[in-house]
Amino acid sequence: MVEFYRIDTLVNEASSFWVSLLVTVIGTLLGFLGAFLIYNRADRKEVYKENKAKEDRYKDRLKYLSQLVDDSLLMLSNQLDNFEELANDISQYPTEQHKLKIKASDNLKRLQNMDTEEVFHAYHLVIPESDEKIKNYKNIYNCIDFLYLRLEQAIDSADKTVNFTYRDQMFIKEKIDYLSSVIYLKINDLNKDPSKDPDFYSFLIHSHREYMKLVEGSSNIGNYEKDFLVPFGEDLRNRFLNHSFFNELIDLTSKALVRFNHMKVNASLFSSELKGLRKEMKDSYERLALINDEIKIHNK
């Protein structure tokens, strides 16, 4: 029979209790530590996956930017060729309408609209530290902004030039048509008695025939200046300066010739502007290309 109140029994039972408690505590601690280690390992894996996914996203974003830059620079080079072609056409035929060939691309605009924060993180992740690093990053957008705005300005100027040329052509056509009508009326008046003013009559007949040749031949408007207005005006001044109809005829002729000269001066200025575009864009174009080459070297 167990003697419950003996001292050694109480001691043994107390010892067994503390051992069990210690084992329980240790087990609990080991379990908690194991769970913590498992959780911490899983958490580190999750953090690693998130960081890797973010890094991959940044690199992809930088690759996309780099591809857009390549496409934009190619488009710009081709568009500058078109500007130079337009400049040559304008120089050759300054009084005619010339339309710019447009290389359809929105890549420069897409570059401007990219998430700059992600590009910033991507750039600093990929590009090694150097004295030029921050400066080059800023130059990416400085160059993009300049090239985009200058290109838009040049295209807008080309559109406006077409409209201005058309306006001037309509003014000249109106004056020439009115001048031809006046000449025709004078001819009809003199038809009644050509001998009354034979030199002037012959001059008007010849001039009107030259005008009709141009009309029937669907000539460019520049030919009207060279083959009709200039010789008509010179003969009028040299031979009929004191004629009663001189002022009316020379006024119409002069207004058309002045507008022709206006068109040619504007054409020369605009042609020079177009020919200077490549030089104007050269620095930004080359700087952006160099920075993009560095991005491609490090973002593999």
mmCIF file of N, CA, C and O in Angstrom, residues 127-219:
data_model
loop_
_atom_site.group_PDB
_atom_site.id
_atom_site.type_symbol
_atom_site.label_atom_id
_atom_site.label_comp_id
_atom_site.label_asym_id
_atom_site.label_seq_id
_atom_site.Cartn_x
_atom_site.Cartn_y
_atom_site.Cartn_z
ATOM 1 N N ILE A 127 22.550 49.766 -64.080
ATOM 2 C CA ILE A 127 23.753 50.509 -64.455
ATOM 3 C C ILE A 127 24.708 50.625 -63.264
ATOM 4 O O ILE A 127 24.309 51.022 -62.178
ATOM 5 N N PRO A 128 25.993 50.276 -63.470
ATOM 6 C CA PRO A 128 26.973 50.385 -62.374
ATOM 7 C C PRO A 128 27.170 51.835 -61.937
ATOM 8 O O PRO A 128 26.917 52.770 -62.702
ATOM 9 N N GLU A 129 27.621 51.991 -60.703
ATOM 10 C CA GLU A 129 27.862 53.331 -60.179
ATOM 11 C C GLU A 129 29.014 54.004 -60.938
ATOM 12 O O GLU A 129 30.018 53.367 -61.249
ATOM 13 N N SER A 130 28.820 55.279 -61.236
ATOM 14 C CA SER A 130 29.864 56.066 -61.893
ATOM 15 C C SER A 130 29.526 57.542 -61.709
ATOM 16 O O SER A 130 28.420 57.896 -61.303
ATOM 17 N N ASP A 131 30.494 58.375 -62.046
ATOM 18 C CA ASP A 131 30.282 59.821 -61.912
ATOM 19 C C ASP A 131 29.214 60.322 -62.886
ATOM 20 O O ASP A 131 28.561 61.341 -62.631
ATOM 21 N N GLU A 132 29.048 59.618 -63.989
ATOM 22 C CA GLU A 132 28.114 60.052 -65.036
ATOM 23 C C GLU A 132 26.726 59.433 -64.899
ATOM 24 O O GLU A 132 25.836 59.762 -65.676
ATOM 25 N N LYS A 133 26.531 58.565 -63.930
ATOM 26 C CA LYS A 133 25.294 57.777 -63.863
ATOM 27 C C LYS A 133 24.046 58.652 -63.763
ATOM 28 O O LYS A 133 23.107 58.517 -64.567
ATOM 29 N N ILE A 134 23.993 59.532 -62.778
ATOM 30 C CA ILE A 134 22.813 60.387 -62.580
ATOM 31 C C ILE A 134 22.640 61.339 -63.753
ATOM 32 O O ILE A 134 21.526 61.558 -64.252
ATOM 33 N N LYS A 135 23.751 61.886 -64.227
ATOM 34 C CA LYS A 135 23.704 62.818 -65.352
ATOM 35 C C LYS A 135 23.125 62.124 -66.597
ATOM 36 O O LYS A 135 22.294 62.695 -67.304
ATOM 37 N N ASN A 136 23.566 60.912 -66.850
ATOM 38 C CA ASN A 136 23.073 60.182 -68.017
ATOM 39 C C ASN A 136 21.588 59.857 -67.901
ATOM 40 O O ASN A 136 20.857 59.903 -68.899
ATOM 41 N N TYR A 137 21.160 59.505 -66.675
ATOM 42 C CA TYR A 137 19.731 59.223 -66.497
ATOM 43 C C TYR A 137 18.890 60.457 -66.825
ATOM 44 O O TYR A 137 17.880 60.373 -67.524
ATOM 45 N N LYS A 138 19.324 61.604 -66.324
ATOM 46 C CA LYS A 138 18.589 62.842 -66.616
ATOM 47 C C LYS A 138 18.615 63.151 -68.114
ATOM 48 O O LYS A 138 17.637 63.641 -68.683
ATOM 49 N N ASN A 139 19.731 62.848 -68.755
ATOM 50 C CA ASN A 139 19.865 63.133 -70.181
ATOM 51 C C ASN A 139 18.946 62.268 -71.044
ATOM 52 O O ASN A 139 18.608 62.665 -72.160
ATOM 53 N N ILE A 140 18.563 61.095 -70.544
ATOM 54 C CA ILE A 140 17.624 60.265 -71.301
ATOM 55 C C ILE A 140 16.371 61.065 -71.620
ATOM 56 O O ILE A 140 15.952 61.173 -72.780
ATOM 57 N N TYR A 141 15.791 61.652 -70.594
ATOM 58 C CA TYR A 141 14.521 62.372 -70.789
ATOM 59 C C TYR A 141 14.731 63.769 -71.371
ATOM 60 O O TYR A 141 13.871 64.263 -72.106
ATOM 61 N N ASN A 142 15.877 64.384 -71.066
ATOM 62 C CA ASN A 142 16.172 65.672 -71.697
ATOM 63 C C ASN A 142 16.260 65.513 -73.218
ATOM 64 O O ASN A 142 15.720 66.331 -73.975
ATOM 65 N N CYS A 143 16.940 64.473 -73.645
ATOM 66 C CA CYS A 143 17.094 64.221 -75.083
ATOM 67 C C CYS A 143 15.759 63.844 -75.721
ATOM 68 O O CYS A 143 15.415 64.335 -76.811
ATOM 69 N N ILE A 144 15.010 62.970 -75.055
ATOM 70 C CA ILE A 144 13.710 62.547 -75.579
ATOM 71 C C ILE A 144 12.785 63.753 -75.729
ATOM 72 O O ILE A 144 12.138 63.927 -76.764
ATOM 73 N N ASP A 145 12.728 64.585 -74.693
ATOM 74 C CA ASP A 145 11.847 65.765 -74.726
ATOM 75 C C ASP A 145 12.236 66.703 -75.861
ATOM 76 O O ASP A 145 11.371 67.202 -76.597
ATOM 77 N N PHE A 146 13.530 66.966 -75.998
ATOM 78 C CA PHE A 146 13.979 67.889 -77.043
ATOM 79 C C PHE A 146 13.666 67.342 -78.432
ATOM 80 O O PHE A 146 13.134 68.058 -79.289
ATOM 81 N N LEU A 147 14.010 66.072 -78.654
ATOM 82 C CA LEU A 147 13.797 65.485 -79.987
ATOM 83 C C LEU A 147 12.311 65.436 -80.333
ATOM 84 O O LEU A 147 11.920 65.720 -81.477
ATOM 85 N N TYR A 148 11.497 65.096 -79.347
ATOM 86 C CA TYR A 148 10.048 65.027 -79.588
ATOM 87 C C TYR A 148 9.488 66.409 -79.928
ATOM 88 O O TYR A 148 8.762 66.567 -80.926
ATOM 89 N N LEU A 149 9.822 67.401 -79.112
ATOM 90 C CA LEU A 149 9.279 68.744 -79.326
ATOM 91 C C LEU A 149 9.790 69.356 -80.627
ATOM 92 O O LEU A 149 9.030 69.995 -81.368
ATOM 93 N N ARG A 150 11.077 69.156 -80.929
ATOM 94 C CA ARG A 150 11.630 69.733 -82.164
ATOM 95 C C ARG A 150 11.032 69.069 -83.392
ATOM 96 O O ARG A 150 10.780 69.737 -84.411
ATOM 97 N N LEU A 151 10.812 67.770 -83.300
ATOM 98 C CA LEU A 151 10.176 67.061 -84.412
ATOM 99 C C LEU A 151 8.758 67.563 -84.627
ATOM 100 O O LEU A 151 8.338 67.827 -85.773
ATOM 101 N N GLU A 152 8.001 67.719 -83.539
ATOM 102 C CA GLU A 152 6.632 68.223 -83.649
ATOM 103 C C GLU A 152 6.610 69.631 -84.235
ATOM 104 O O GLU A 152 5.744 69.956 -85.061
ATOM 105 N N GLN A 153 7.546 70.460 -83.820
ATOM 106 C CA GLN A 153 7.613 71.830 -84.352
ATOM 107 C C GLN A 153 7.889 71.821 -85.850
ATOM 108 O O GLN A 153 7.282 72.583 -86.609
ATOM 109 N N ALA A 154 8.810 70.975 -86.273
ATOM 110 C CA ALA A 154 9.171 70.922 -87.689
ATOM 111 C C ALA A 154 8.006 70.428 -88.538
ATOM 112 O O ALA A 154 7.742 70.951 -89.629
ATOM 113 N N ILE A 155 7.292 69.412 -88.049
ATOM 114 C CA ILE A 155 6.128 68.899 -88.777
ATOM 115 C C ILE A 155 5.040 69.952 -88.841
ATOM 116 O O ILE A 155 4.402 70.154 -89.886
ATOM 117 N N ASP A 156 4.832 70.648 -87.721
ATOM 118 C CA ASP A 156 3.827 71.714 -87.683
ATOM 119 C C ASP A 156 4.199 72.845 -88.651
ATOM 120 O O ASP A 156 3.339 73.385 -89.350
ATOM 121 N N SER A 157 5.489 73.193 -88.702
ATOM 122 C CA SER A 157 5.949 74.232 -89.629
ATOM 123 C C SER A 157 5.728 73.820 -91.078
ATOM 124 O O SER A 157 5.355 74.653 -91.917
ATOM 125 N N ALA A 158 5.956 72.539 -91.361
ATOM 126 C CA ALA A 158 5.746 72.047 -92.727
ATOM 127 C C ALA A 158 4.273 72.154 -93.112
ATOM 128 O O ALA A 158 3.939 72.551 -94.240
ATOM 129 N N ASP A 159 3.384 71.809 -92.179
ATOM 130 C CA ASP A 159 1.939 71.927 -92.438
ATOM 131 C C ASP A 159 1.542 73.385 -92.673
ATOM 132 O O ASP A 159 0.768 73.690 -93.582
ATOM 133 N N LYS A 160 2.064 74.275 -91.831
ATOM 134 C CA LYS A 160 1.737 75.698 -91.981
ATOM 135 C C LYS A 160 2.275 76.245 -93.300
ATOM 136 O O LYS A 160 1.625 77.071 -93.953
ATOM 137 N N THR A 161 3.459 75.787 -93.692
ATOM 138 C CA THR A 161 4.042 76.253 -94.948
ATOM 139 C C THR A 161 3.170 75.857 -96.136
ATOM 140 O O THR A 161 2.990 76.639 -97.083
ATOM 141 N N VAL A 162 2.623 74.639 -96.097
ATOM 142 C CA VAL A 162 1.705 74.204 -97.159
ATOM 143 C C VAL A 162 0.502 75.134 -97.228
ATOM 144 O O VAL A 162 0.086 75.564 -98.315
ATOM 145 N N ASN A 163 -0.046 75.466 -96.064
ATOM 146 C CA ASN A 163 -1.221 76.354 -96.028
ATOM 147 C C ASN A 163 -0.873 77.770 -96.503
ATOM 148 O O ASN A 163 -1.652 78.390 -97.240
ATOM 149 N N PHE A 164 0.289 78.287 -96.061
ATOM 150 C CA PHE A 164 0.700 79.625 -96.487
ATOM 151 C C PHE A 164 0.950 79.666 -97.994
ATOM 152 O O PHE A 164 0.597 80.646 -98.669
ATOM 153 N N THR A 165 1.577 78.613 -98.505
ATOM 154 C CA THR A 165 1.853 78.550 -99.939
ATOM 155 C C THR A 165 0.548 78.526 -100.735
ATOM 156 O O THR A 165 0.414 79.218 -101.754
ATOM 157 N N TYR A 166 -0.391 77.738 -100.252
ATOM 158 C CA TYR A 166 -1.700 77.676 -100.930
ATOM 159 C C TYR A 166 -2.375 79.047 -100.911
ATOM 160 O O TYR A 166 -2.930 79.491 -101.932
ATOM 161 N N ARG A 167 -2.307 79.737 -99.772
ATOM 162 C CA ARG A 167 -2.908 81.073 -99.667
ATOM 163 C C ARG A 167 -2.265 82.035 -100.661
ATOM 164 O O ARG A 167 -2.963 82.794 -101.357
ATOM 165 N N ASP A 168 -0.925 82.004 -100.736
ATOM 166 C CA ASP A 168 -0.222 82.889 -101.663
ATOM 167 C C ASP A 168 -0.540 82.539 -103.116
ATOM 168 O O ASP A 168 -0.693 83.431 -103.962
ATOM 169 N N GLN A 169 -0.625 81.247 -103.386
ATOM 170 C CA GLN A 169 -0.958 80.827 -104.754
ATOM 171 C C GLN A 169 -2.345 81.317 -105.159
ATOM 172 O O GLN A 169 -2.548 81.739 -106.305
ATOM 173 N N MET A 170 -3.287 81.241 -104.236
ATOM 174 C CA MET A 170 -4.641 81.712 -104.538
ATOM 175 C C MET A 170 -4.659 83.224 -104.779
ATOM 176 O O MET A 170 -5.376 83.717 -105.661
ATOM 177 N N PHE A 171 -3.865 83.955 -104.016
ATOM 178 C CA PHE A 171 -3.769 85.407 -104.207
ATOM 179 C C PHE A 171 -3.211 85.706 -105.602
ATOM 180 O O PHE A 171 -3.740 86.560 -106.330
ATOM 181 N N ILE A 172 -2.124 85.021 -105.949
ATOM 182 C CA ILE A 172 -1.488 85.242 -107.259
ATOM 183 C C ILE A 172 -2.440 84.861 -108.390
ATOM 184 O O ILE A 172 -2.564 85.591 -109.392
ATOM 185 N N LYS A 173 -3.099 83.725 -108.227
ATOM 186 C CA LYS A 173 -4.029 83.274 -109.269
ATOM 187 C C LYS A 173 -5.148 84.301 -109.468
ATOM 188 O O LYS A 173 -5.537 84.604 -110.613
ATOM 189 N N GLU A 174 -5.638 84.841 -108.370
ATOM 190 C CA GLU A 174 -6.699 85.846 -108.457
ATOM 191 C C GLU A 174 -6.215 87.077 -109.231
ATOM 192 O O GLU A 174 -6.933 87.608 -110.094
ATOM 193 N N LYS A 175 -4.987 87.547 -108.934
ATOM 194 C CA LYS A 175 -4.448 88.722 -109.621
ATOM 195 C C LYS A 175 -4.195 88.444 -111.102
ATOM 196 O O LYS A 175 -4.475 89.293 -111.967
ATOM 197 N N ILE A 176 -3.653 87.260 -111.400
ATOM 198 C CA ILE A 176 -3.372 86.923 -112.798
ATOM 199 C C ILE A 176 -4.673 86.777 -113.594
ATOM 200 O O ILE A 176 -4.783 87.254 -114.738
ATOM 201 N N ASP A 177 -5.649 86.119 -112.992
ATOM 202 C CA ASP A 177 -6.939 85.951 -113.678
ATOM 203 C C ASP A 177 -7.585 87.308 -113.953
ATOM 204 O O ASP A 177 -8.148 87.538 -115.039
ATOM 205 N N TYR A 178 -7.483 88.190 -112.962
ATOM 206 C CA TYR A 178 -8.069 89.520 -113.150
ATOM 207 C C TYR A 178 -7.294 90.301 -114.212
ATOM 208 O O TYR A 178 -7.877 90.999 -115.060
ATOM 209 N N LEU A 179 -5.951 90.177 -114.186
ATOM 210 C CA LEU A 179 -5.123 90.837 -115.188
ATOM 211 C C LEU A 179 -5.475 90.335 -116.587
ATOM 212 O O LEU A 179 -5.596 91.137 -117.538
ATOM 213 N N SER A 180 -5.650 89.046 -116.751
ATOM 214 C CA SER A 180 -5.999 88.487 -118.069
ATOM 215 C C SER A 180 -7.363 88.995 -118.527
ATOM 216 O O SER A 180 -7.573 89.234 -119.729
ATOM 217 N N SER A 181 -8.282 89.174 -117.557
ATOM 218 C CA SER A 181 -9.609 89.701 -117.907
ATOM 219 C C SER A 181 -9.510 91.144 -118.402
ATOM 220 O O SER A 181 -10.173 91.531 -119.383
ATOM 221 N N VAL A 182 -8.674 91.939 -117.726
ATOM 222 C CA VAL A 182 -8.480 93.333 -118.123
ATOM 223 C C VAL A 182 -7.853 93.394 -119.517
ATOM 224 O O VAL A 182 -8.276 94.190 -120.387
ATOM 225 N N ILE A 183 -6.834 92.559 -119.748
ATOM 226 C CA ILE A 183 -6.189 92.516 -121.070
ATOM 227 C C ILE A 183 -7.205 92.160 -122.150
ATOM 228 O O ILE A 183 -7.241 92.774 -123.229
ATOM 229 N N TYR A 184 -8.033 91.157 -121.837
ATOM 230 C CA TYR A 184 -9.029 90.720 -122.825
ATOM 231 C C TYR A 184 -10.025 91.842 -123.136
ATOM 232 O O TYR A 184 -10.413 92.045 -124.300
ATOM 233 N N LEU A 185 -10.435 92.579 -122.106
ATOM 234 C CA LEU A 185 -11.366 93.702 -122.321
ATOM 235 C C LEU A 185 -10.720 94.798 -123.176
ATOM 236 O O LEU A 185 -11.369 95.383 -124.055
ATOM 237 N N LYS A 186 -9.438 95.083 -122.929
ATOM 238 C CA LYS A 186 -8.736 96.098 -123.720
ATOM 239 C C LYS A 186 -8.627 95.650 -125.170
ATOM 240 O O LYS A 186 -8.766 96.458 -126.098
ATOM 241 N N ILE A 187 -8.379 94.360 -125.359
ATOM 242 C CA ILE A 187 -8.303 93.823 -126.727
ATOM 243 C C ILE A 187 -9.648 94.000 -127.434
ATOM 244 O O ILE A 187 -9.709 94.413 -128.605
ATOM 245 N N ASN A 188 -10.724 93.675 -126.739
ATOM 246 C CA ASN A 188 -12.060 93.828 -127.334
ATOM 247 C C ASN A 188 -12.345 95.279 -127.697
ATOM 248 O O ASN A 188 -12.956 95.565 -128.741
ATOM 249 N N ASP A 189 -11.920 96.205 -126.833
ATOM 250 C CA ASP A 189 -12.126 97.624 -127.136
ATOM 251 C C ASP A 189 -11.353 98.032 -128.392
ATOM 252 O O ASP A 189 -11.866 98.761 -129.259
ATOM 253 N N LEU A 190 -10.114 97.542 -128.494
ATOM 254 C CA LEU A 190 -9.280 97.921 -129.632
ATOM 255 C C LEU A 190 -9.642 97.176 -130.911
ATOM 256 O O LEU A 190 -9.231 97.586 -132.012
ATOM 257 N N ASN A 191 -10.382 96.064 -130.755
ATOM 258 C CA ASN A 191 -10.819 95.312 -131.935
ATOM 259 C C ASN A 191 -11.667 96.172 -132.876
ATOM 260 O O ASN A 191 -11.716 95.935 -134.087
ATOM 261 N N LYS A 192 -12.306 97.136 -132.285
ATOM 262 C CA LYS A 192 -13.157 98.024 -133.088
ATOM 263 C C LYS A 192 -12.307 98.859 -134.055
ATOM 264 O O LYS A 192 -12.733 99.148 -135.178
ATOM 265 N N ASP A 193 -11.094 99.206 -133.616
ATOM 266 C CA ASP A 193 -10.216 99.995 -134.477
ATOM 267 C C ASP A 193 -8.765 99.787 -134.031
ATOM 268 O O ASP A 193 -8.181 100.618 -133.330
ATOM 269 N N PRO A 194 -8.142 98.622 -134.432
ATOM 270 C CA PRO A 194 -6.764 98.307 -134.032
ATOM 271 C C PRO A 194 -5.758 99.366 -134.451
ATOM 272 O O PRO A 194 -4.725 99.556 -133.798
ATOM 273 N N SER A 195 -6.040 100.044 -135.520
ATOM 274 C CA SER A 195 -5.092 101.047 -136.024
ATOM 275 C C SER A 195 -4.989 102.263 -135.101
ATOM 276 O O SER A 195 -4.066 103.055 -135.217
ATOM 277 N N LYS A 196 -5.940 102.374 -134.206
ATOM 278 C CA LYS A 196 -5.929 103.490 -133.269
ATOM 279 C C LYS A 196 -4.725 103.425 -132.333
ATOM 280 O O LYS A 196 -4.150 104.458 -131.947
ATOM 281 N N ASP A 197 -4.327 102.183 -131.962
ATOM 282 C CA ASP A 197 -3.175 101.998 -131.058
ATOM 283 C C ASP A 197 -2.526 100.654 -131.403
ATOM 284 O O ASP A 197 -2.572 99.698 -130.624
ATOM 285 N N PRO A 198 -1.913 100.540 -132.593
ATOM 286 C CA PRO A 198 -1.442 99.242 -133.109
ATOM 287 C C PRO A 198 -0.384 98.568 -132.230
ATOM 288 O O PRO A 198 -0.427 97.351 -132.025
ATOM 289 N N ASP A 199 0.580 99.314 -131.703
ATOM 290 C CA ASP A 199 1.636 98.708 -130.874
ATOM 291 C C ASP A 199 1.066 98.115 -129.579
ATOM 292 O O ASP A 199 1.428 97.003 -129.179
ATOM 293 N N PHE A 200 0.237 98.884 -128.968
ATOM 294 C CA PHE A 200 -0.372 98.416 -127.718
ATOM 295 C C PHE A 200 -1.297 97.227 -127.982
ATOM 296 O O PHE A 200 -1.310 96.262 -127.209
ATOM 297 N N TYR A 201 -2.030 97.303 -129.071
ATOM 298 C CA TYR A 201 -2.931 96.208 -129.443
ATOM 299 C C TYR A 201 -2.130 94.931 -129.693
ATOM 300 O O TYR A 201 -2.487 93.849 -129.200
ATOM 301 N N SER A 202 -1.057 95.035 -130.440
ATOM 302 C CA SER A 202 -0.212 93.874 -130.730
ATOM 303 C C SER A 202 0.400 93.314 -129.445
ATOM 304 O O SER A 202 0.481 92.100 -129.256
ATOM 305 N N PHE A 203 0.820 94.198 -128.562
ATOM 306 C CA PHE A 203 1.381 93.798 -127.260
ATOM 307 C C PHE A 203 0.365 93.020 -126.426
ATOM 308 O O PHE A 203 0.681 91.974 -125.844
ATOM 309 N N LEU A 204 -0.873 93.493 -126.400
ATOM 310 C CA LEU A 204 -1.923 92.818 -125.631
ATOM 311 C C LEU A 204 -2.263 91.463 -126.224
ATOM 312 O O LEU A 204 -2.450 90.479 -125.490
ATOM 313 N N ILE A 205 -2.350 91.399 -127.550
ATOM 314 C CA ILE A 205 -2.651 90.125 -128.222
ATOM 315 C C ILE A 205 -1.572 89.088 -127.913
ATOM 316 O O ILE A 205 -1.869 87.942 -127.541
ATOM 317 N N HIS A 206 -0.329 89.485 -128.038
ATOM 318 C CA HIS A 206 0.793 88.572 -127.759
ATOM 319 C C HIS A 206 0.775 88.118 -126.296
ATOM 320 O O HIS A 206 0.955 86.920 -126.001
ATOM 321 N N SER A 207 0.564 89.043 -125.402
ATOM 322 C CA SER A 207 0.567 88.729 -123.976
ATOM 323 C C SER A 207 -0.557 87.766 -123.622
ATOM 324 O O SER A 207 -0.367 86.811 -122.841
ATOM 325 N N HIS A 208 -1.727 87.997 -124.189
ATOM 326 C CA HIS A 208 -2.860 87.116 -123.885
ATOM 327 C C HIS A 208 -2.640 85.715 -124.444
ATOM 328 O O HIS A 208 -3.039 84.728 -123.823
ATOM 329 N N ARG A 209 -1.992 85.626 -125.599
ATOM 330 C CA ARG A 209 -1.690 84.306 -126.160
ATOM 331 C C ARG A 209 -0.724 83.534 -125.253
ATOM 332 O O ARG A 209 -0.871 82.321 -125.057
ATOM 333 N N GLU A 210 0.272 84.232 -124.742
ATOM 334 C CA GLU A 210 1.232 83.586 -123.838
ATOM 335 C C GLU A 210 0.526 83.091 -122.572
ATOM 336 O O GLU A 210 0.830 82.009 -122.057
ATOM 337 N N TYR A 211 -0.386 83.893 -122.086
ATOM 338 C CA TYR A 211 -1.168 83.506 -120.909
ATOM 339 C C TYR A 211 -1.993 82.252 -121.209
ATOM 340 O O TYR A 211 -2.016 81.313 -120.402
ATOM 341 N N MET A 212 -2.666 82.217 -122.351
ATOM 342 C CA MET A 212 -3.517 81.081 -122.701
ATOM 343 C C MET A 212 -2.707 79.804 -122.911
ATOM 344 O O MET A 212 -3.176 78.707 -122.619
ATOM 345 N N LYS A 213 -1.486 79.928 -123.407
ATOM 346 C CA LYS A 213 -0.622 78.750 -123.550
ATOM 347 C C LYS A 213 -0.387 78.093 -122.185
ATOM 348 O O LYS A 213 -0.381 76.866 -122.050
ATOM 349 N N LEU A 214 -0.161 78.925 -121.198
ATOM 350 C CA LEU A 214 0.080 78.420 -119.843
ATOM 351 C C LEU A 214 -1.169 77.756 -119.278
ATOM 352 O O LEU A 214 -1.097 76.703 -118.627
ATOM 353 N N VAL A 215 -2.326 78.387 -119.496
ATOM 354 C CA VAL A 215 -3.593 77.834 -119.007
ATOM 355 C C VAL A 215 -3.872 76.490 -119.664
ATOM 356 O O VAL A 215 -4.200 75.505 -119.002
ATOM 357 N N GLU A 216 -3.753 76.448 -120.987
ATOM 358 C CA GLU A 216 -4.066 75.216 -121.735
ATOM 359 C C GLU A 216 -3.049 74.115 -121.453
ATOM 360 O O GLU A 216 -3.364 72.933 -121.531
ATOM 361 N N GLY A 217 -1.826 74.507 -121.089
ATOM 362 C CA GLY A 217 -0.800 73.509 -120.775
ATOM 363 C C GLY A 217 -0.793 73.086 -119.318
ATOM 364 O O GLY A 217 0.060 72.298 -118.904
ATOM 365 N N SER A 218 -1.770 73.573 -118.551
ATOM 366 C CA SER A 218 -1.851 73.252 -117.104
ATOM 367 C C SER A 218 -0.497 73.455 -116.420
ATOM 368 O O SER A 218 -0.014 72.596 -115.673
ATOM 369 N N SER A 219 0.103 74.584 -116.719
ATOM 370 C CA SER A 219 1.445 74.868 -116.194
ATOM 371 C C SER A 219 1.431 75.093 -114.680
ATOM 372 O O SER A 219 0.420 75.507 -114.106
#
